[in-house]
Short mmCIF file of C-alpha atoms and ligand atoms in Angstrom, two decimals:
data_model
loop_
_atom_site.label_atom_id
_atom_site.label_comp_id
_atom_site.label_asym_id
_atom_site.label_seq_id
_atom_site.Cartn_x
_atom_site.Cartn_y
_atom_site.Cartn_z
CA UNK A 1 -0.26 0.26 0.05
CA UNK A 2 1.34 3.33 -0.96
CA UNK A 3 0.28 6.31 1.18
CA UNK A 4 0.89 10.08 0.32
CA UNK A 5 2.03 11.76 3.93
CA UNK A 6 1.97 15.55 3.36
CA UNK A 7 3.11 17.90 6.14
CA UNK A 8 1.62 21.21 6.88
CA UNK A 9 3.02 22.01 10.41
CA UNK A 10 1.41 21.97 13.79
CA UNK A 11 2.62 20.99 17.22
CA UNK A 12 3.47 17.55 16.26
CA UNK A 13 6.47 18.72 14.37
CA UNK A 14 7.35 21.61 16.61
CA UNK A 15 10.24 22.37 18.92
CA UNK A 16 10.99 24.63 21.96
CA UNK A 17 12.74 27.64 20.40
CA UNK A 18 14.22 31.07 21.52
CA UNK A 19 14.65 32.41 25.01
CA UNK A 20 11.12 31.46 26.19
CA UNK A 21 11.57 27.90 24.80
CA UNK A 22 8.00 28.55 23.01
CA UNK A 23 6.83 25.89 20.68
CA UNK A 24 7.28 26.95 16.96
CA UNK A 25 7.50 25.05 13.68
CA UNK A 26 10.64 23.04 13.73
CA UNK A 27 11.89 19.68 12.05
CA UNK A 28 10.85 18.72 8.42
CA UNK A 29 9.12 15.65 7.79
CA UNK A 30 12.04 13.16 7.24
CA UNK A 31 13.05 14.22 10.66
CA UNK A 32 9.83 13.59 12.01
CA UNK A 33 9.82 10.11 10.35
CA UNK A 34 13.22 9.14 11.77
CA UNK A 35 11.49 9.09 15.24
CA UNK A 36 8.69 6.87 13.99
CA UNK A 37 10.32 4.48 11.82
CA UNK A 38 7.43 1.94 12.31
CA UNK A 39 5.24 3.97 9.88
CA UNK A 40 7.30 2.48 6.90
CA UNK A 41 6.23 -0.83 7.89
CA UNK A 42 2.42 0.06 7.63
CA UNK A 43 2.92 1.65 4.07
CA UNK A 44 5.31 2.67 1.43
CA UNK A 45 5.22 6.33 2.31
CA UNK A 46 5.51 9.08 -0.22
CA UNK A 47 6.58 12.30 1.62
CA UNK A 48 5.31 15.88 0.46
CA UNK A 49 5.76 19.02 2.65
CA UNK A 50 3.37 21.41 1.58
CA UNK A 51 4.32 24.01 4.30
CA UNK A 52 5.25 24.14 7.73
CA UNK A 53 3.60 26.39 10.01
CA UNK A 54 1.41 27.11 12.96
CA UNK A 55 -2.05 26.18 11.58
CA UNK A 56 -3.35 29.47 13.27
CA UNK A 57 -1.70 31.32 10.42
CA UNK A 58 -3.08 29.33 7.46
CA UNK A 59 -4.94 31.29 5.11
CA UNK A 60 -7.99 29.73 2.86
CA UNK A 61 -5.41 30.06 -0.27
CA UNK A 62 -3.31 27.42 1.70
CA UNK A 63 -6.07 25.24 1.91
CA UNK A 64 -7.07 25.43 -1.52
CA UNK A 65 -3.35 24.71 -2.60
CA UNK A 66 -3.31 21.72 -0.36
CA UNK A 67 -6.39 20.24 -2.15
CA UNK A 68 -4.64 20.71 -5.39
CA UNK A 69 -1.67 19.22 -3.93
CA UNK A 70 -3.67 16.08 -2.81
CA UNK A 71 -5.11 15.68 -6.18
CA UNK A 72 -1.81 16.08 -8.15
CA UNK A 73 0.38 13.68 -5.61
CA UNK A 74 -1.97 10.99 -4.74
CA UNK A 75 -2.85 9.37 -8.20
CA UNK A 76 -0.17 6.81 -7.39
CA UNK A 77 -1.50 6.15 -3.85
CA UNK A 78 -4.25 4.19 -2.09
CA UNK A 79 -4.63 6.88 0.68
CA UNK A 80 -3.30 10.22 2.04
CA UNK A 81 -2.48 11.51 5.52
CA UNK A 82 -2.03 15.05 6.25
CA UNK A 83 -0.15 16.11 9.44
CA UNK A 84 -1.68 19.52 10.52
CA UNK A 85 -1.86 21.59 13.56
CA UNK A 86 -5.13 21.20 15.70
CA UNK A 87 -6.02 24.87 16.01
CA UNK A 88 -7.54 25.28 12.47
CA UNK A 89 -7.49 21.46 11.48
CA UNK A 90 -11.62 21.50 11.51
CA UNK A 91 -11.75 24.28 9.04
CA UNK A 92 -9.22 22.50 6.90
CA UNK A 93 -10.98 19.07 7.27
CA UNK A 94 -14.45 20.97 6.31
CA UNK A 95 -12.81 22.55 3.31
CA UNK A 96 -11.14 19.23 2.07
CA UNK A 97 -14.28 17.35 2.80
CA UNK A 98 -15.99 19.73 0.29
CA UNK A 99 -13.23 19.60 -2.27
CA UNK A 100 -12.05 16.46 -2.24
CA UNK A 101 -15.52 14.49 -1.76
CA UNK A 102 -15.06 12.59 -5.10
CA UNK A 103 -11.36 11.75 -4.50
CA UNK A 104 -12.53 8.05 -3.87
CA UNK A 105 -9.81 7.30 -1.32
CA UNK A 106 -9.08 7.99 2.50
CA UNK A 107 -7.77 11.56 3.45
CA UNK A 108 -6.78 11.30 6.98
CA UNK A 109 -5.79 14.47 9.05
CA UNK A 110 -3.97 14.45 12.20
CA UNK A 111 -1.75 16.05 14.46
CA UNK A 112 -1.09 16.13 18.15
CA UNK A 113 -1.42 18.03 21.38
CA UNK A 114 2.33 17.46 22.30
CA UNK A 115 5.34 17.53 19.95
CA UNK A 116 6.54 14.23 18.86
CA UNK A 117 9.87 14.76 20.46
CA UNK A 118 8.26 14.87 24.06
CA UNK A 119 8.07 11.51 26.00
CA UNK A 120 4.64 11.77 27.00
CA UNK A 121 3.32 12.64 23.48
CA UNK A 122 0.21 11.56 21.65
CA UNK A 123 1.95 12.21 18.30
CA UNK A 124 3.20 8.66 17.75
CA UNK A 125 -0.02 6.93 18.24
CA UNK A 126 -2.07 9.38 16.09
CA UNK A 127 0.49 9.09 13.23
CA UNK A 128 0.44 5.33 13.59
CA UNK A 129 -3.40 5.33 13.71
CA UNK A 130 -3.64 7.97 10.63
CA UNK A 131 -1.22 5.89 8.37
CA UNK A 132 -3.18 2.77 9.21
CA UNK A 133 -6.68 4.14 8.20
CA UNK A 134 -5.21 5.46 5.04
CA UNK A 135 -4.43 2.05 3.90
CA UNK A 136 -8.32 0.77 4.69
CA UNK A 137 -9.72 1.84 1.37
CA UNK A 138 -12.39 4.07 2.95
CA UNK A 139 -13.31 7.21 0.85
CA UNK A 140 -13.51 9.94 3.34
CA UNK A 141 -11.94 12.84 4.73
CA UNK A 142 -11.70 12.84 8.31
CA UNK A 143 -9.68 13.66 11.42
CA UNK A 144 -7.83 11.01 13.11
CA UNK A 145 -7.31 12.03 16.70
CA UNK A 146 -7.32 10.17 20.18
CA UNK A 147 -8.36 6.81 19.09
CA UNK A 148 -11.39 8.12 16.72
CA UNK A 149 -11.69 8.89 13.04
CA UNK A 150 -14.27 11.66 12.67
CA UNK A 151 -16.04 12.99 9.51
CA UNK A 152 -14.21 16.16 8.69
CA UNK A 153 -17.02 18.32 7.82
CA UNK A 154 -18.62 17.41 11.15
CA UNK A 155 -15.63 17.91 13.43
CA UNK A 156 -14.64 20.56 15.90
CA UNK A 157 -11.88 21.18 18.22
CA UNK A 158 -13.21 20.75 21.76
CA UNK A 159 -10.39 20.61 24.12
CA UNK A 160 -7.19 22.60 24.63
CA UNK A 161 -5.46 19.82 26.60
CA UNK A 162 -7.19 16.60 26.25
CA UNK A 163 -5.44 14.04 24.15
CA UNK A 164 -9.24 13.45 22.70
CA UNK A 165 -9.18 17.09 21.42
CA UNK A 166 -11.86 16.61 18.64
CA UNK A 167 -15.51 15.73 18.58
CA UNK A 168 -18.06 15.40 15.74
CA UNK A 169 -21.15 15.87 18.10
CA UNK A 170 -24.11 15.35 15.44
CA UNK A 171 -22.35 12.36 13.95
CA UNK A 172 -20.96 9.18 15.38
CA UNK A 173 -17.09 8.36 14.83
CA UNK A 174 -16.48 6.89 11.62
CA UNK A 175 -14.04 4.62 13.11
CA UNK A 176 -12.79 3.68 16.48
CA UNK A 177 -9.25 2.51 17.13
CA UNK A 178 -8.81 0.57 20.31
CA UNK A 179 -7.39 -3.04 20.82
CA UNK A 180 -8.97 -3.58 17.42
CA UNK A 181 -10.12 -1.12 14.75
CA UNK A 182 -13.93 -0.79 14.22
CA UNK A 183 -14.68 0.93 11.01
CA UNK A 184 -18.52 1.68 11.24
CA UNK A 185 -21.07 1.15 8.34
CA UNK A 186 -21.65 5.01 7.58
CA UNK A 187 -17.97 5.44 6.75
CA UNK A 188 -17.83 6.65 3.32
CA UNK A 189 -21.47 6.02 2.81
CA UNK A 190 -22.94 9.29 1.66
CA UNK A 191 -24.04 10.88 -1.49
CA UNK A 192 -21.65 13.38 -3.04
CA UNK A 193 -23.43 16.45 -4.31
CA UNK A 194 -20.58 19.29 -4.27
CA UNK A 195 -21.53 21.63 -7.04
CA UNK A 196 -18.76 21.49 -10.02
CA UNK A 197 -16.34 24.51 -10.40
CA UNK A 198 -15.53 25.03 -6.70
CA UNK A 199 -12.05 25.67 -5.09
CA UNK A 200 -10.36 28.21 -7.28
CA UNK A 201 -11.61 31.14 -5.12
CA UNK A 202 -12.63 31.44 -1.35
CA UNK A 203 -14.71 34.18 -0.54
CA UNK A 204 -13.19 35.50 2.90
CA UNK A 205 -15.38 38.57 3.08
CA UNK A 206 -17.63 36.78 5.81
CA UNK A 207 -18.75 38.12 9.10
CA UNK A 208 -19.63 35.78 12.17
CA UNK A 209 -22.11 36.97 14.70
CA UNK A 210 -21.97 35.33 18.29
CA UNK A 211 -24.97 36.59 19.97
CA UNK A 212 -25.21 37.58 23.70
CA UNK A 213 -28.11 39.40 25.46
CA UNK A 214 -27.76 43.14 24.63
CA UNK A 215 -25.56 43.01 21.62
CA UNK A 216 -25.80 45.49 19.23
CA UNK A 217 -26.64 44.31 15.80
CA UNK A 218 -24.47 46.48 13.72
CA UNK A 219 -24.49 46.19 9.95
CA UNK A 220 -21.69 44.23 8.53
CA UNK A 221 -18.61 46.07 7.12
CA UNK A 222 -18.65 47.31 3.30
CA UNK A 223 -17.93 44.36 1.15
CA UNK A 224 -19.22 41.55 3.11
CA UNK A 225 -20.59 38.69 1.07
CA UNK A 226 -21.97 36.44 3.72
CA UNK A 227 -22.96 36.21 7.29
CA UNK A 228 -22.92 33.33 9.95
CA UNK A 229 -25.26 34.05 12.76
CA UNK A 230 -24.49 31.36 15.64
CA UNK A 231 -27.83 31.78 17.33
CA UNK A 232 -29.20 30.65 20.74
CA UNK A 233 -30.12 26.97 21.21
CA UNK A 234 -32.54 25.82 18.26
CA UNK A 235 -31.89 28.99 16.41
CA UNK A 236 -33.53 31.83 18.33
CA UNK A 237 -32.73 35.65 18.18
CA UNK A 238 -34.19 38.53 19.66
CA UNK A 239 -36.52 39.29 16.91
CA UNK A 240 -38.19 42.39 18.50
CA UNK A 241 -34.83 44.21 18.15
CA UNK A 242 -35.15 46.87 15.35
CA UNK A 243 -31.45 46.60 14.46
CA UNK A 244 -31.28 43.01 14.06
CA UNK A 245 -34.52 43.30 11.67
CA UNK A 246 -32.68 45.98 9.78
CA UNK A 247 -29.56 43.59 9.61
CA UNK A 248 -31.53 40.93 8.13
CA UNK A 249 -33.61 43.13 5.68
CA UNK A 250 -30.14 44.64 4.59
CA UNK A 251 -28.67 41.14 3.81
CA UNK A 252 -31.79 40.11 1.90
CA UNK A 253 -31.93 43.50 -0.29
CA UNK A 254 -28.10 43.09 -0.80
CA UNK A 255 -28.11 39.53 -1.60
CA UNK A 256 -25.86 38.70 1.20
CA UNK A 257 -26.84 35.22 2.56
CA UNK A 258 -27.33 35.19 6.47
CA UNK A 259 -26.92 31.84 7.72
CA UNK A 260 -28.26 30.64 11.06
CA UNK A 261 -26.73 28.09 12.99
CA UNK A 262 -26.75 27.14 16.55
CA UNK A 263 -24.10 28.26 19.17
CA UNK A 264 -24.83 24.90 20.61
CA UNK A 265 -22.30 22.08 19.67
CA UNK A 266 -24.76 19.25 20.22
CA UNK A 267 -28.00 19.78 17.96
CA UNK A 268 -28.57 22.47 15.33
CA UNK A 269 -30.63 25.32 14.43
CA UNK A 270 -34.40 24.43 13.64
CA UNK A 271 -35.75 27.77 12.56
CA UNK A 272 -39.43 26.28 12.44
CA UNK A 273 -39.67 25.28 16.39
CA UNK A 274 -40.11 28.64 17.63
CA UNK A 275 -41.77 31.81 16.35
CA UNK A 276 -38.57 33.84 16.82
CA UNK A 277 -36.75 31.34 14.04
CA UNK A 278 -39.68 31.47 11.79
CA UNK A 279 -39.45 35.48 11.92
CA UNK A 280 -35.69 35.38 10.76
CA UNK A 281 -36.72 32.91 8.10
CA UNK A 282 -39.69 35.41 6.74
CA UNK A 283 -36.72 38.17 6.78
CA UNK A 284 -34.70 36.01 4.43
CA UNK A 285 -32.53 34.06 6.79
CA UNK A 286 -30.95 30.81 5.50
CA UNK A 287 -31.40 27.70 7.75
CA UNK A 288 -27.86 26.42 8.69
CA UNK A 289 -29.24 23.32 10.64
CA UNK A 290 -26.58 21.35 12.22
CA UNK A 291 -23.72 22.63 10.08
CA UNK A 292 -20.71 23.20 12.25
CA UNK A 293 -19.28 26.85 12.31
CA UNK A 294 -16.48 25.51 9.99
CA UNK A 295 -18.63 23.45 7.82
CA UNK A 296 -20.82 26.53 7.29
CA UNK A 297 -18.07 29.05 6.58
CA UNK A 298 -16.32 26.44 4.27
CA UNK A 299 -19.53 26.08 2.45
CA UNK A 300 -20.07 30.04 2.36
CA UNK A 301 -16.76 30.97 1.10
CA UNK A 302 -16.68 28.16 -1.53
CA UNK A 303 -20.11 28.64 -2.89
CA UNK A 304 -19.65 32.80 -2.79
CA UNK A 305 -16.05 32.25 -4.24
CA UNK A 306 -17.46 30.12 -7.24
CA UNK A 307 -20.45 32.85 -7.86
CA UNK A 308 -23.12 30.40 -6.87
CA UNK A 309 -26.43 32.35 -7.28
CA UNK A 310 -28.45 33.22 -4.02
CA UNK A 311 -30.82 30.48 -4.75
CA UNK A 312 -27.91 28.15 -5.12
CA UNK A 313 -26.52 29.18 -1.94
CA UNK A 314 -29.88 28.78 -0.15
CA UNK A 315 -29.98 24.94 -1.75
CA UNK A 316 -26.34 24.47 -0.41
CA UNK A 317 -27.66 24.84 3.09
CA UNK A 318 -30.53 22.50 2.45
CA UNK A 319 -28.76 19.69 0.98
CA UNK A 320 -25.53 17.93 2.03
CA UNK A 321 -22.91 18.11 -0.09
CA UNK A 322 -20.47 15.88 1.56
CA UNK A 323 -22.27 13.95 4.46
CA UNK A 324 -22.45 16.83 6.60
CA UNK A 325 -25.11 16.61 9.20
CA UNK A 326 -28.13 19.03 8.31
N1 LIG B 401 -0.82 26.18 17.39
C1 LIG B 401 -0.61 24.72 17.12
C2 LIG B 401 -1.40 24.43 15.50
O1 LIG B 401 -2.51 24.54 15.42
C3 LIG B 401 -1.70 23.93 17.92
C4 LIG B 401 -1.67 22.42 17.53
O2 LIG B 401 -0.97 21.86 16.63
O3 LIG B 401 -2.02 21.58 18.45
O4 LIG B 401 -0.42 24.60 14.77
#
């Protein structure tokens, strides 16, 4: 089995640097692999360094290039592993989940909470698990971390310090890696409905609103192309507020999609449950359902970047593109 192993940076390969011994990007992929030689027993590895940076500095253009790189370099491989920082791994996995939905082979993102060079590190087991999954032929883009493989378009980072740093609250894990490896039947089993032509451009002119009682519902900056409103609970907002009504009307009149999801991790926004949600729909808001923040932003940025019509953007949030829970 041949596996493409791509390095993009993150804690896994970091080392203490400078007077304060803060963690910063360190060894390249070859040096990392010298510390985990057993990976070569699991697969014939093809190594590529895409970039080597803290994932907090990743830009959408980095991820678009990463998707292109995976397509170009994986033709002679059965699976792909991407070493990535944890901070923005959920955004990258959502982007790649959409952009590589039709790749037809496993794409496994992994990283670690502690650098590989540390004794009590989770890096070694995450790498071994990720390469193992990449040889199993399941066509999914997912995050392998702390004994689980999670669908990329459904996952989020939920802990700064636990080795089980990720969860996909609204979808059971694709696989669990304990004494044995259990790959569950829903892994790889979802309709692929990503519109053609995505991935050249990402529209970053997006604004995220995180409501709190008393918040001012200011109009977004000029040039904003899409809004994500992370509403309370099942999708409720203080619809009696004139500034919120004005914001939604402004978005509707200027063809700026205003997507409503829930600020809760478990469950999603159902705008028909409460009258408040219904009022938001009546003013043109789009139902974001169970989309994670990252899946919603990836979908909006890719859809708007590709010039999808307002009707198609609405449809995008009513139709799963790549197995994301609605
Ligand atoms: N700041 C690091 C990164 O995202 C955190 C990590 O990898 O765990 O690159």
